[in-house]
Amino acid sequence: MPKCLLNIILFSSLLLVSSIQCTLIAQEEAVQIRGVYGNPNALWRQGYTLPELGVNSIFVHSGSLNKALIQRAQSENIMVFAEFATLNGKNYVEKHPEAWPILKNGEKAPAASWFMGVCPTDSDFRNYRMAQLRELLAKFRLDGVWMDYVHWHAQFEEPEPILPETCFNESCLTAFSKTSGVKIPHGTLAEKANWILTNEEEKWRKWRTEVVFSWAQEIKQIVKSVRPNALVGLYHCPWKDDEFNGARERILGLDYDLLKTTVDVFSPMVYHKRMGRKPDWVAENTMWLSERLETKDKETPKIWPIVQAYNDPETISPEEFLTVLRGGLSGKSSGIMMFSTAAVAEDPRKIRAMKDFYLALDTLQKSNRSPR
């Protein structure tokens, strides 16, 4: 290797360690999570162990978990968290049309981009999901469960999000009327929806956030009843309160003030390129969320963002990837992960960026724990 190139690499590494050290000094709580999202086989097949890459935790879709994966991860002393697709109705609503979310015009909601939601008040669907959760917890020894798709039917992972008004099927109308005490006049579904949005919109919006919150509450109760020390996390829309006319709460039903009373860890999905943002937005959003949740050291809720590594809609360079990794540790964040493991594994430069970043974090944390 030419000497000048070697000097550049060494200088870059020194800058990286210095930057990370500044980040940790600003945080009283050390970074707990150096994670990857997705099946780690993509890295294992290349001959890596996760500890040599600085990784200490994996977040894997529940359907991809198996005993061999769990055993390999635990043999490397890696924490295992399962992503649990909560209000994703794909492959369910087609067979159970009564659970299909209904628009304000009384018609079935089409898929929002690639996402198909479900009616959150459909009792059969809820029982189906909770049974899946109990089965998952009985089958695998997990360090936590991360709820995903915890919102009413919509799509926020786009520069121009899809934000329909739902759900106005009989299940939702009956539940809303019973809970709120609002008597809805007779008429078609479209007429009832129009009446609610015209006359009782505030109560309707509040009730919708409470429905989402009730899902988070029940999931946490089930997780803690089986594994008391397991964490319950939430992958969620990262919008501020006023973005898109307050759509995070107004349309998606995500009320941070409610959710922070039951969620252990918030994982904002700060996919900057996918959402048409600049890389620096990740740091800005993470700092905002720290203040919004009033995050405190060594207390819940914690913040562990998930950043973008995959090349969609444009290529994410290694330098850009490093920027969003660092940005995700801003504010009171105490953990970081990226989507996805496969996107990192396919690019040796991204593997190196992640490895250098994570190992520098690990080295500094061990140094901070050493006797002085």
Short mmCIF file of N, CA and C in Angstrom, two decimals, residues 115-287:
data_model
loop_
_atom_site.label_atom_id
_atom_site.label_comp_id
_atom_site.label_asym_id
_atom_site.label_seq_id
_atom_site.Cartn_x
_atom_site.Cartn_y
_atom_site.Cartn_z
N PHE A 115 -47.55 -0.95 1.06
CA PHE A 115 -48.09 -1.35 2.36
C PHE A 115 -49.60 -1.53 2.31
N MET A 116 -50.08 -2.61 2.92
CA MET A 116 -51.51 -2.83 3.08
C MET A 116 -51.83 -2.95 4.56
N GLY A 117 -52.59 -1.99 5.06
CA GLY A 117 -52.95 -1.99 6.46
C GLY A 117 -54.12 -2.90 6.77
N VAL A 118 -54.71 -2.68 7.92
CA VAL A 118 -55.81 -3.51 8.39
C VAL A 118 -56.65 -2.68 9.34
N CYS A 119 -57.87 -3.10 9.58
CA CYS A 119 -58.71 -2.41 10.56
C CYS A 119 -58.21 -2.75 11.96
N PRO A 120 -57.72 -1.79 12.73
CA PRO A 120 -57.16 -2.09 14.05
C PRO A 120 -58.19 -2.54 15.09
N THR A 121 -59.48 -2.35 14.81
CA THR A 121 -60.50 -2.74 15.79
C THR A 121 -61.11 -4.10 15.49
N ASP A 122 -60.64 -4.75 14.43
CA ASP A 122 -61.18 -6.08 14.11
C ASP A 122 -60.69 -7.08 15.15
N SER A 123 -61.61 -7.60 15.94
CA SER A 123 -61.23 -8.44 17.09
C SER A 123 -60.58 -9.75 16.66
N ASP A 124 -61.03 -10.33 15.54
CA ASP A 124 -60.44 -11.58 15.09
C ASP A 124 -58.98 -11.37 14.68
N PHE A 125 -58.71 -10.27 13.99
CA PHE A 125 -57.33 -9.99 13.60
C PHE A 125 -56.47 -9.77 14.83
N ARG A 126 -56.99 -9.05 15.79
CA ARG A 126 -56.21 -8.78 17.01
C ARG A 126 -55.89 -10.08 17.74
N ASN A 127 -56.87 -10.96 17.86
CA ASN A 127 -56.62 -12.25 18.51
C ASN A 127 -55.59 -13.06 17.73
N TYR A 128 -55.66 -12.98 16.42
CA TYR A 128 -54.71 -13.69 15.54
C TYR A 128 -53.29 -13.19 15.77
N ARG A 129 -53.11 -11.86 15.83
CA ARG A 129 -51.77 -11.30 16.04
C ARG A 129 -51.23 -11.63 17.43
N MET A 130 -52.06 -11.52 18.44
CA MET A 130 -51.59 -11.77 19.80
C MET A 130 -51.22 -13.23 19.99
N ALA A 131 -51.94 -14.12 19.31
CA ALA A 131 -51.59 -15.54 19.36
C ALA A 131 -50.23 -15.78 18.72
N GLN A 132 -49.96 -15.07 17.62
CA GLN A 132 -48.65 -15.17 16.98
C GLN A 132 -47.54 -14.69 17.91
N LEU A 133 -47.82 -13.62 18.63
CA LEU A 133 -46.83 -13.08 19.56
C LEU A 133 -46.52 -14.08 20.68
N ARG A 134 -47.55 -14.68 21.23
CA ARG A 134 -47.33 -15.67 22.30
C ARG A 134 -46.53 -16.86 21.79
N GLU A 135 -46.82 -17.27 20.58
CA GLU A 135 -46.09 -18.39 19.98
C GLU A 135 -44.62 -18.03 19.78
N LEU A 136 -44.37 -16.83 19.31
CA LEU A 136 -43.00 -16.35 19.11
C LEU A 136 -42.22 -16.35 20.41
N LEU A 137 -42.83 -15.84 21.48
CA LEU A 137 -42.15 -15.76 22.77
C LEU A 137 -41.91 -17.13 23.39
N ALA A 138 -42.81 -18.06 23.12
CA ALA A 138 -42.66 -19.41 23.66
C ALA A 138 -41.56 -20.17 22.92
N LYS A 139 -41.36 -19.84 21.67
CA LYS A 139 -40.43 -20.57 20.81
C LYS A 139 -38.98 -20.11 20.97
N PHE A 140 -38.79 -18.80 21.17
CA PHE A 140 -37.43 -18.25 21.19
C PHE A 140 -37.16 -17.43 22.44
N ARG A 141 -35.94 -17.52 22.94
CA ARG A 141 -35.51 -16.69 24.07
C ARG A 141 -34.98 -15.38 23.50
N LEU A 142 -35.81 -14.35 23.60
CA LEU A 142 -35.51 -13.06 22.97
C LEU A 142 -35.15 -12.01 24.01
N ASP A 143 -34.37 -11.04 23.57
CA ASP A 143 -34.03 -9.90 24.43
C ASP A 143 -35.06 -8.79 24.30
N GLY A 144 -35.92 -8.91 23.31
CA GLY A 144 -36.96 -7.90 23.16
C GLY A 144 -37.77 -8.11 21.90
N VAL A 145 -38.89 -7.41 21.82
CA VAL A 145 -39.77 -7.44 20.66
C VAL A 145 -39.98 -6.01 20.18
N TRP A 146 -39.77 -5.79 18.88
CA TRP A 146 -39.95 -4.46 18.29
C TRP A 146 -41.22 -4.43 17.44
N MET A 147 -42.20 -3.68 17.88
CA MET A 147 -43.44 -3.53 17.12
C MET A 147 -43.18 -2.74 15.85
N ASP A 148 -43.75 -3.19 14.75
CA ASP A 148 -43.62 -2.48 13.48
C ASP A 148 -45.01 -2.32 12.87
N TYR A 149 -45.16 -1.36 11.98
CA TYR A 149 -46.46 -1.07 11.36
C TYR A 149 -47.53 -0.82 12.41
N VAL A 150 -47.20 -0.05 13.40
CA VAL A 150 -48.17 0.26 14.46
C VAL A 150 -48.81 1.61 14.12
N HIS A 151 -49.71 1.57 13.17
CA HIS A 151 -50.41 2.79 12.76
C HIS A 151 -51.59 2.41 11.87
N TRP A 152 -52.51 3.35 11.71
CA TRP A 152 -53.63 3.15 10.81
C TRP A 152 -53.11 3.13 9.38
N HIS A 153 -53.89 2.56 8.49
CA HIS A 153 -53.48 2.37 7.10
C HIS A 153 -53.01 3.67 6.47
N ALA A 154 -51.75 3.68 6.04
CA ALA A 154 -51.12 4.85 5.40
C ALA A 154 -49.71 4.44 5.00
N GLN A 155 -49.00 5.34 4.34
CA GLN A 155 -47.62 5.08 3.97
C GLN A 155 -46.79 6.35 4.16
N PHE A 156 -45.89 6.32 5.15
CA PHE A 156 -45.09 7.51 5.44
C PHE A 156 -43.68 7.43 4.87
N GLU A 157 -43.26 6.28 4.38
CA GLU A 157 -41.89 6.11 3.89
C GLU A 157 -41.77 6.55 2.43
N GLU A 158 -42.26 7.73 2.14
CA GLU A 158 -42.20 8.31 0.80
C GLU A 158 -41.97 9.82 0.93
N PRO A 159 -41.32 10.44 -0.06
CA PRO A 159 -41.20 11.91 -0.03
C PRO A 159 -42.57 12.58 0.00
N GLU A 160 -43.53 12.01 -0.74
CA GLU A 160 -44.92 12.47 -0.70
C GLU A 160 -45.76 11.35 -0.12
N PRO A 161 -45.99 11.37 1.19
CA PRO A 161 -46.66 10.25 1.85
C PRO A 161 -48.11 10.08 1.41
N ILE A 162 -48.62 8.87 1.59
CA ILE A 162 -50.00 8.54 1.27
C ILE A 162 -50.77 8.52 2.58
N LEU A 163 -51.73 9.43 2.72
CA LEU A 163 -52.37 9.66 4.02
C LEU A 163 -53.90 9.63 3.91
N PRO A 164 -54.47 8.46 3.72
CA PRO A 164 -55.93 8.37 3.60
C PRO A 164 -56.63 8.49 4.95
N GLU A 165 -57.89 8.87 4.92
CA GLU A 165 -58.73 8.90 6.12
C GLU A 165 -59.37 7.52 6.29
N THR A 166 -58.98 6.81 7.36
CA THR A 166 -59.57 5.51 7.65
C THR A 166 -59.74 5.41 9.17
N CYS A 167 -60.43 4.48 9.70
CA CYS A 167 -61.15 3.40 9.03
C CYS A 167 -62.62 3.55 9.43
N PHE A 168 -63.49 3.47 8.46
CA PHE A 168 -64.90 3.72 8.70
C PHE A 168 -65.76 2.48 8.45
N ASN A 169 -65.24 1.30 8.76
CA ASN A 169 -66.09 0.13 8.66
C ASN A 169 -66.95 0.02 9.93
N GLU A 170 -67.86 -0.92 9.94
CA GLU A 170 -68.81 -1.02 11.05
C GLU A 170 -68.12 -1.30 12.38
N SER A 171 -67.03 -2.06 12.33
CA SER A 171 -66.29 -2.36 13.56
C SER A 171 -65.77 -1.08 14.21
N CYS A 172 -65.16 -0.22 13.41
CA CYS A 172 -64.61 1.03 13.95
C CYS A 172 -65.71 1.99 14.39
N LEU A 173 -66.75 2.11 13.59
CA LEU A 173 -67.84 3.03 13.94
C LEU A 173 -68.51 2.60 15.24
N THR A 174 -68.72 1.32 15.41
CA THR A 174 -69.34 0.81 16.64
C THR A 174 -68.44 1.05 17.84
N ALA A 175 -67.14 0.75 17.69
CA ALA A 175 -66.19 0.93 18.80
C ALA A 175 -66.06 2.40 19.17
N PHE A 176 -65.98 3.27 18.16
CA PHE A 176 -65.87 4.71 18.43
C PHE A 176 -67.09 5.22 19.18
N SER A 177 -68.28 4.84 18.72
CA SER A 177 -69.52 5.30 19.35
C SER A 177 -69.60 4.82 20.80
N LYS A 178 -69.24 3.58 21.03
CA LYS A 178 -69.31 3.01 22.37
C LYS A 178 -68.31 3.67 23.32
N THR A 179 -67.10 3.88 22.85
CA THR A 179 -66.04 4.44 23.70
C THR A 179 -66.24 5.93 23.98
N SER A 180 -66.64 6.67 22.95
CA SER A 180 -66.74 8.13 23.07
C SER A 180 -68.10 8.63 23.53
N GLY A 181 -69.11 7.77 23.39
CA GLY A 181 -70.46 8.20 23.73
C GLY A 181 -71.14 9.00 22.63
N VAL A 182 -70.49 9.07 21.47
CA VAL A 182 -71.06 9.81 20.33
C VAL A 182 -72.08 8.93 19.61
N LYS A 183 -73.28 9.45 19.41
CA LYS A 183 -74.31 8.73 18.68
C LYS A 183 -74.24 9.14 17.22
N ILE A 184 -73.89 8.19 16.37
CA ILE A 184 -73.71 8.46 14.95
C ILE A 184 -75.04 8.30 14.22
N PRO A 185 -75.46 9.30 13.45
CA PRO A 185 -76.73 9.20 12.72
C PRO A 185 -76.73 8.05 11.72
N HIS A 186 -77.93 7.56 11.37
CA HIS A 186 -78.05 6.51 10.37
C HIS A 186 -77.64 7.05 9.00
N GLY A 187 -77.22 6.14 8.14
CA GLY A 187 -76.83 6.52 6.78
C GLY A 187 -75.82 5.55 6.22
N THR A 188 -75.31 5.86 5.06
CA THR A 188 -74.27 5.03 4.46
C THR A 188 -72.96 5.24 5.21
N LEU A 189 -71.97 4.38 4.94
CA LEU A 189 -70.66 4.54 5.58
C LEU A 189 -70.06 5.90 5.22
N ALA A 190 -70.22 6.30 3.99
CA ALA A 190 -69.70 7.60 3.56
C ALA A 190 -70.39 8.74 4.30
N GLU A 191 -71.68 8.64 4.48
CA GLU A 191 -72.42 9.68 5.20
C GLU A 191 -72.02 9.73 6.67
N LYS A 192 -71.81 8.56 7.26
CA LYS A 192 -71.38 8.52 8.66
C LYS A 192 -69.98 9.10 8.82
N ALA A 193 -69.09 8.76 7.90
CA ALA A 193 -67.73 9.30 7.95
C ALA A 193 -67.74 10.81 7.83
N ASN A 194 -68.49 11.32 6.90
CA ASN A 194 -68.58 12.77 6.72
C ASN A 194 -69.14 13.46 7.95
N TRP A 195 -70.13 12.84 8.57
CA TRP A 195 -70.73 13.43 9.78
C TRP A 195 -69.70 13.48 10.92
N ILE A 196 -68.95 12.40 11.10
CA ILE A 196 -67.95 12.35 12.17
C ILE A 196 -66.87 13.41 11.95
N LEU A 197 -66.34 13.48 10.73
CA LEU A 197 -65.27 14.43 10.45
C LEU A 197 -65.75 15.88 10.51
N THR A 198 -67.02 16.08 10.33
CA THR A 198 -67.58 17.43 10.38
C THR A 198 -67.97 17.84 11.80
N ASN A 199 -68.49 16.88 12.57
CA ASN A 199 -69.07 17.22 13.88
C ASN A 199 -68.27 16.73 15.09
N GLU A 200 -67.51 15.64 14.94
CA GLU A 200 -66.83 15.06 16.11
C GLU A 200 -65.38 14.71 15.79
N GLU A 201 -64.74 15.53 14.99
CA GLU A 201 -63.39 15.19 14.55
C GLU A 201 -62.41 15.08 15.71
N GLU A 202 -62.46 15.98 16.67
CA GLU A 202 -61.51 15.95 17.78
C GLU A 202 -61.61 14.63 18.56
N LYS A 203 -62.84 14.21 18.86
CA LYS A 203 -63.03 12.95 19.58
C LYS A 203 -62.58 11.76 18.73
N TRP A 204 -62.83 11.85 17.43
CA TRP A 204 -62.44 10.79 16.51
C TRP A 204 -60.93 10.63 16.48
N ARG A 205 -60.21 11.74 16.36
CA ARG A 205 -58.74 11.68 16.32
C ARG A 205 -58.19 11.12 17.63
N LYS A 206 -58.73 11.56 18.74
CA LYS A 206 -58.25 11.10 20.04
C LYS A 206 -58.51 9.60 20.20
N TRP A 207 -59.69 9.17 19.81
CA TRP A 207 -60.02 7.75 19.92
C TRP A 207 -59.08 6.89 19.09
N ARG A 208 -58.73 7.34 17.89
CA ARG A 208 -57.84 6.59 17.02
C ARG A 208 -56.45 6.42 17.65
N THR A 209 -55.94 7.45 18.34
CA THR A 209 -54.65 7.30 19.02
C THR A 209 -54.76 6.30 20.17
N GLU A 210 -55.91 6.28 20.83
CA GLU A 210 -56.10 5.35 21.94
C GLU A 210 -56.17 3.91 21.46
N VAL A 211 -56.71 3.70 20.26
CA VAL A 211 -56.74 2.35 19.69
C VAL A 211 -55.32 1.85 19.45
N VAL A 212 -54.48 2.69 18.84
CA VAL A 212 -53.08 2.31 18.60
C VAL A 212 -52.37 2.06 19.93
N PHE A 213 -52.61 2.94 20.89
CA PHE A 213 -51.99 2.80 22.20
C PHE A 213 -52.39 1.48 22.87
N SER A 214 -53.64 1.08 22.69
CA SER A 214 -54.10 -0.16 23.32
C SER A 214 -53.37 -1.37 22.75
N TRP A 215 -53.02 -1.32 21.48
CA TRP A 215 -52.22 -2.39 20.89
C TRP A 215 -50.84 -2.46 21.56
N ALA A 216 -50.21 -1.31 21.72
CA ALA A 216 -48.89 -1.28 22.36
C ALA A 216 -48.97 -1.78 23.81
N GLN A 217 -50.02 -1.39 24.49
CA GLN A 217 -50.19 -1.83 25.89
C GLN A 217 -50.32 -3.34 25.98
N GLU A 218 -51.17 -3.91 25.14
CA GLU A 218 -51.40 -5.36 25.22
C GLU A 218 -50.16 -6.14 24.82
N ILE A 219 -49.48 -5.66 23.80
CA ILE A 219 -48.25 -6.35 23.38
C ILE A 219 -47.22 -6.32 24.50
N LYS A 220 -47.07 -5.19 25.15
CA LYS A 220 -46.11 -5.12 26.25
C LYS A 220 -46.51 -6.06 27.39
N GLN A 221 -47.80 -6.10 27.70
CA GLN A 221 -48.27 -6.98 28.78
C GLN A 221 -47.94 -8.44 28.47
N ILE A 222 -48.14 -8.84 27.22
CA ILE A 222 -47.86 -10.22 26.83
C ILE A 222 -46.36 -10.50 26.90
N VAL A 223 -45.55 -9.59 26.37
CA VAL A 223 -44.10 -9.79 26.37
C VAL A 223 -43.57 -9.91 27.80
N LYS A 224 -43.99 -8.98 28.66
CA LYS A 224 -43.48 -8.97 30.03
C LYS A 224 -43.97 -10.16 30.84
N SER A 225 -45.15 -10.68 30.50
CA SER A 225 -45.67 -11.83 31.24
C SER A 225 -44.85 -13.09 30.96
N VAL A 226 -44.25 -13.15 29.78
CA VAL A 226 -43.44 -14.32 29.40
C VAL A 226 -41.96 -14.08 29.70
N ARG A 227 -41.48 -12.88 29.34
CA ARG A 227 -40.07 -12.53 29.55
C ARG A 227 -39.99 -11.15 30.21
N PRO A 228 -40.02 -11.13 31.54
CA PRO A 228 -40.09 -9.85 32.27
C PRO A 228 -38.98 -8.87 31.95
N ASN A 229 -37.81 -9.37 31.59
CA ASN A 229 -36.67 -8.48 31.33
C ASN A 229 -36.53 -8.07 29.87
N ALA A 230 -37.39 -8.60 29.02
CA ALA A 230 -37.31 -8.25 27.60
C ALA A 230 -37.82 -6.83 27.38
N LEU A 231 -37.25 -6.18 26.39
CA LEU A 231 -37.67 -4.81 26.05
C LEU A 231 -38.75 -4.83 24.98
N VAL A 232 -39.59 -3.81 25.00
CA VAL A 232 -40.60 -3.63 23.96
C VAL A 232 -40.27 -2.34 23.22
N GLY A 233 -39.94 -2.48 21.95
CA GLY A 233 -39.56 -1.32 21.15
C GLY A 233 -40.61 -1.01 20.10
N LEU A 234 -40.43 0.14 19.46
CA LEU A 234 -41.38 0.60 18.46
C LEU A 234 -40.64 1.21 17.27
N TYR A 235 -40.77 0.61 16.10
CA TYR A 235 -40.35 1.24 14.86
C TYR A 235 -41.46 2.20 14.45
N HIS A 236 -41.13 3.44 14.18
CA HIS A 236 -42.22 4.40 13.98
C HIS A 236 -41.85 5.53 13.03
N CYS A 237 -42.88 6.21 12.57
CA CYS A 237 -42.74 7.39 11.72
C CYS A 237 -42.00 8.47 12.50
N PRO A 238 -40.98 9.11 11.89
CA PRO A 238 -40.16 10.07 12.62
C PRO A 238 -40.61 11.52 12.52
N TRP A 239 -41.78 11.78 11.97
CA TRP A 239 -42.20 13.16 11.76
C TRP A 239 -42.38 13.93 13.06
N LYS A 240 -42.07 15.21 13.00
CA LYS A 240 -42.36 16.10 14.12
C LYS A 240 -43.87 16.33 14.22
N ASP A 241 -44.28 16.95 15.31
CA ASP A 241 -45.71 17.11 15.58
C ASP A 241 -46.45 17.86 14.49
N ASP A 242 -45.79 18.84 13.86
CA ASP A 242 -46.50 19.70 12.91
C ASP A 242 -46.29 19.31 11.45
N GLU A 243 -45.48 18.31 11.17
CA GLU A 243 -45.23 17.96 9.78
C GLU A 243 -46.45 17.34 9.12
N PHE A 244 -46.64 17.69 7.85
CA PHE A 244 -47.78 17.21 7.08
C PHE A 244 -49.10 17.44 7.83
N ASN A 245 -49.19 18.67 8.36
CA ASN A 245 -50.40 19.07 9.06
C ASN A 245 -50.72 18.13 10.24
N GLY A 246 -49.66 17.75 10.95
CA GLY A 246 -49.84 16.91 12.14
C GLY A 246 -50.24 15.49 11.83
N ALA A 247 -49.86 14.97 10.65
CA ALA A 247 -50.35 13.67 10.20
C ALA A 247 -49.85 12.49 11.02
N ARG A 248 -48.71 12.63 11.70
CA ARG A 248 -48.23 11.50 12.51
C ARG A 248 -49.28 11.10 13.54
N GLU A 249 -49.88 12.08 14.18
CA GLU A 249 -50.93 11.79 15.15
C GLU A 249 -52.31 11.79 14.49
N ARG A 250 -52.55 12.73 13.62
CA ARG A 250 -53.88 12.92 13.02
C ARG A 250 -54.30 11.76 12.13
N ILE A 251 -53.37 11.25 11.32
CA ILE A 251 -53.68 10.16 10.39
C ILE A 251 -53.15 8.81 10.86
N LEU A 252 -51.88 8.78 11.27
CA LEU A 252 -51.28 7.52 11.69
C LEU A 252 -51.74 7.07 13.07
N GLY A 253 -52.14 8.04 13.91
CA GLY A 253 -52.61 7.68 15.24
C GLY A 253 -51.51 7.51 16.27
N LEU A 254 -50.34 8.11 16.02
CA LEU A 254 -49.20 7.96 16.94
C LEU A 254 -49.10 9.17 17.86
N ASP A 255 -49.54 9.00 19.09
CA ASP A 255 -49.48 10.04 20.12
C ASP A 255 -48.30 9.73 21.02
N TYR A 256 -47.22 10.49 20.87
CA TYR A 256 -46.02 10.24 21.66
C TYR A 256 -46.28 10.31 23.16
N ASP A 257 -47.16 11.21 23.59
CA ASP A 257 -47.40 11.36 25.02
C ASP A 257 -48.05 10.11 25.61
N LEU A 258 -48.87 9.44 24.81
CA LEU A 258 -49.44 8.16 25.25
C LEU A 258 -48.40 7.05 25.16
N LEU A 259 -47.78 6.94 24.02
CA LEU A 259 -46.89 5.81 23.76
C LEU A 259 -45.68 5.77 24.68
N LYS A 260 -45.17 6.94 25.07
CA LYS A 260 -43.97 6.94 25.90
C LYS A 260 -44.23 6.39 27.30
N THR A 261 -45.49 6.22 27.67
CA THR A 261 -45.80 5.64 28.97
C THR A 261 -45.72 4.12 28.97
N THR A 262 -45.63 3.51 27.76
CA THR A 262 -45.61 2.05 27.72
C THR A 262 -44.47 1.48 26.87
N VAL A 263 -43.97 2.25 25.90
CA VAL A 263 -42.89 1.77 25.02
C VAL A 263 -41.54 1.94 25.72
N ASP A 264 -40.72 0.89 25.72
CA ASP A 264 -39.40 0.95 26.34
C ASP A 264 -38.39 1.68 25.48
N VAL A 265 -38.46 1.44 24.16
CA VAL A 265 -37.48 2.03 23.25
C VAL A 265 -38.18 2.52 21.98
N PHE A 266 -37.95 3.78 21.62
CA PHE A 266 -38.43 4.33 20.37
C PHE A 266 -37.33 4.19 19.32
N SER A 267 -37.68 3.65 18.17
CA SER A 267 -36.74 3.52 17.06
C SER A 267 -37.31 4.24 15.84
N PRO A 268 -37.07 5.56 15.76
CA PRO A 268 -37.56 6.31 14.60
C PRO A 268 -36.93 5.80 13.32
N MET A 269 -37.74 5.64 12.29
CA MET A 269 -37.27 5.12 11.01
C MET A 269 -36.80 6.30 10.15
N VAL A 270 -35.60 6.76 10.46
CA VAL A 270 -35.07 7.96 9.81
C VAL A 270 -34.38 7.58 8.49
N TYR A 271 -35.17 7.11 7.54
CA TYR A 271 -34.67 6.72 6.23
C TYR A 271 -34.57 7.97 5.35
N HIS A 272 -33.47 8.66 5.47
CA HIS A 272 -33.35 10.00 4.89
C HIS A 272 -33.54 10.01 3.38
N LYS A 273 -32.87 9.13 2.67
CA LYS A 273 -32.96 9.15 1.21
C LYS A 273 -34.35 8.74 0.75
N ARG A 274 -34.90 7.76 1.40
CA ARG A 274 -36.24 7.29 1.04
C ARG A 274 -37.28 8.39 1.24
N MET A 275 -37.07 9.23 2.24
CA MET A 275 -38.04 10.28 2.55
C MET A 275 -37.67 11.63 1.95
N GLY A 276 -36.66 11.63 1.09
CA GLY A 276 -36.28 12.87 0.43
C GLY A 276 -35.62 13.89 1.33
N ARG A 277 -34.86 13.43 2.33
CA ARG A 277 -34.18 14.33 3.26
C ARG A 277 -32.66 14.27 3.06
N LYS A 278 -31.99 15.24 3.65
CA LYS A 278 -30.52 15.28 3.64
C LYS A 278 -29.99 14.40 4.77
N PRO A 279 -28.76 13.91 4.66
CA PRO A 279 -28.19 13.07 5.73
C PRO A 279 -28.18 13.75 7.09
N ASP A 280 -27.96 15.07 7.15
CA ASP A 280 -27.92 15.78 8.43
C ASP A 280 -29.26 15.79 9.14
N TRP A 281 -30.33 15.50 8.40
CA TRP A 281 -31.66 15.45 9.01
C TRP A 281 -31.75 14.39 10.11
N VAL A 282 -30.97 13.32 9.97
CA VAL A 282 -31.01 12.24 10.96
C VAL A 282 -30.62 12.77 12.34
N ALA A 283 -29.52 13.52 12.41
CA ALA A 283 -29.08 14.09 13.69
C ALA A 283 -30.11 15.09 14.22
N GLU A 284 -30.63 15.93 13.34
CA GLU A 284 -31.60 16.95 13.76
C GLU A 284 -32.86 16.30 14.30
N ASN A 285 -33.33 15.25 13.64
CA ASN A 285 -34.55 14.58 14.09
C ASN A 285 -34.33 13.86 15.40
N THR A 286 -33.18 13.22 15.56
CA THR A 286 -32.89 12.48 16.79
C THR A 286 -32.80 13.42 17.99
N MET A 287 -32.19 14.57 17.79
CA MET A 287 -32.13 15.56 18.87
C MET A 287 -33.52 16.08 19.22
#
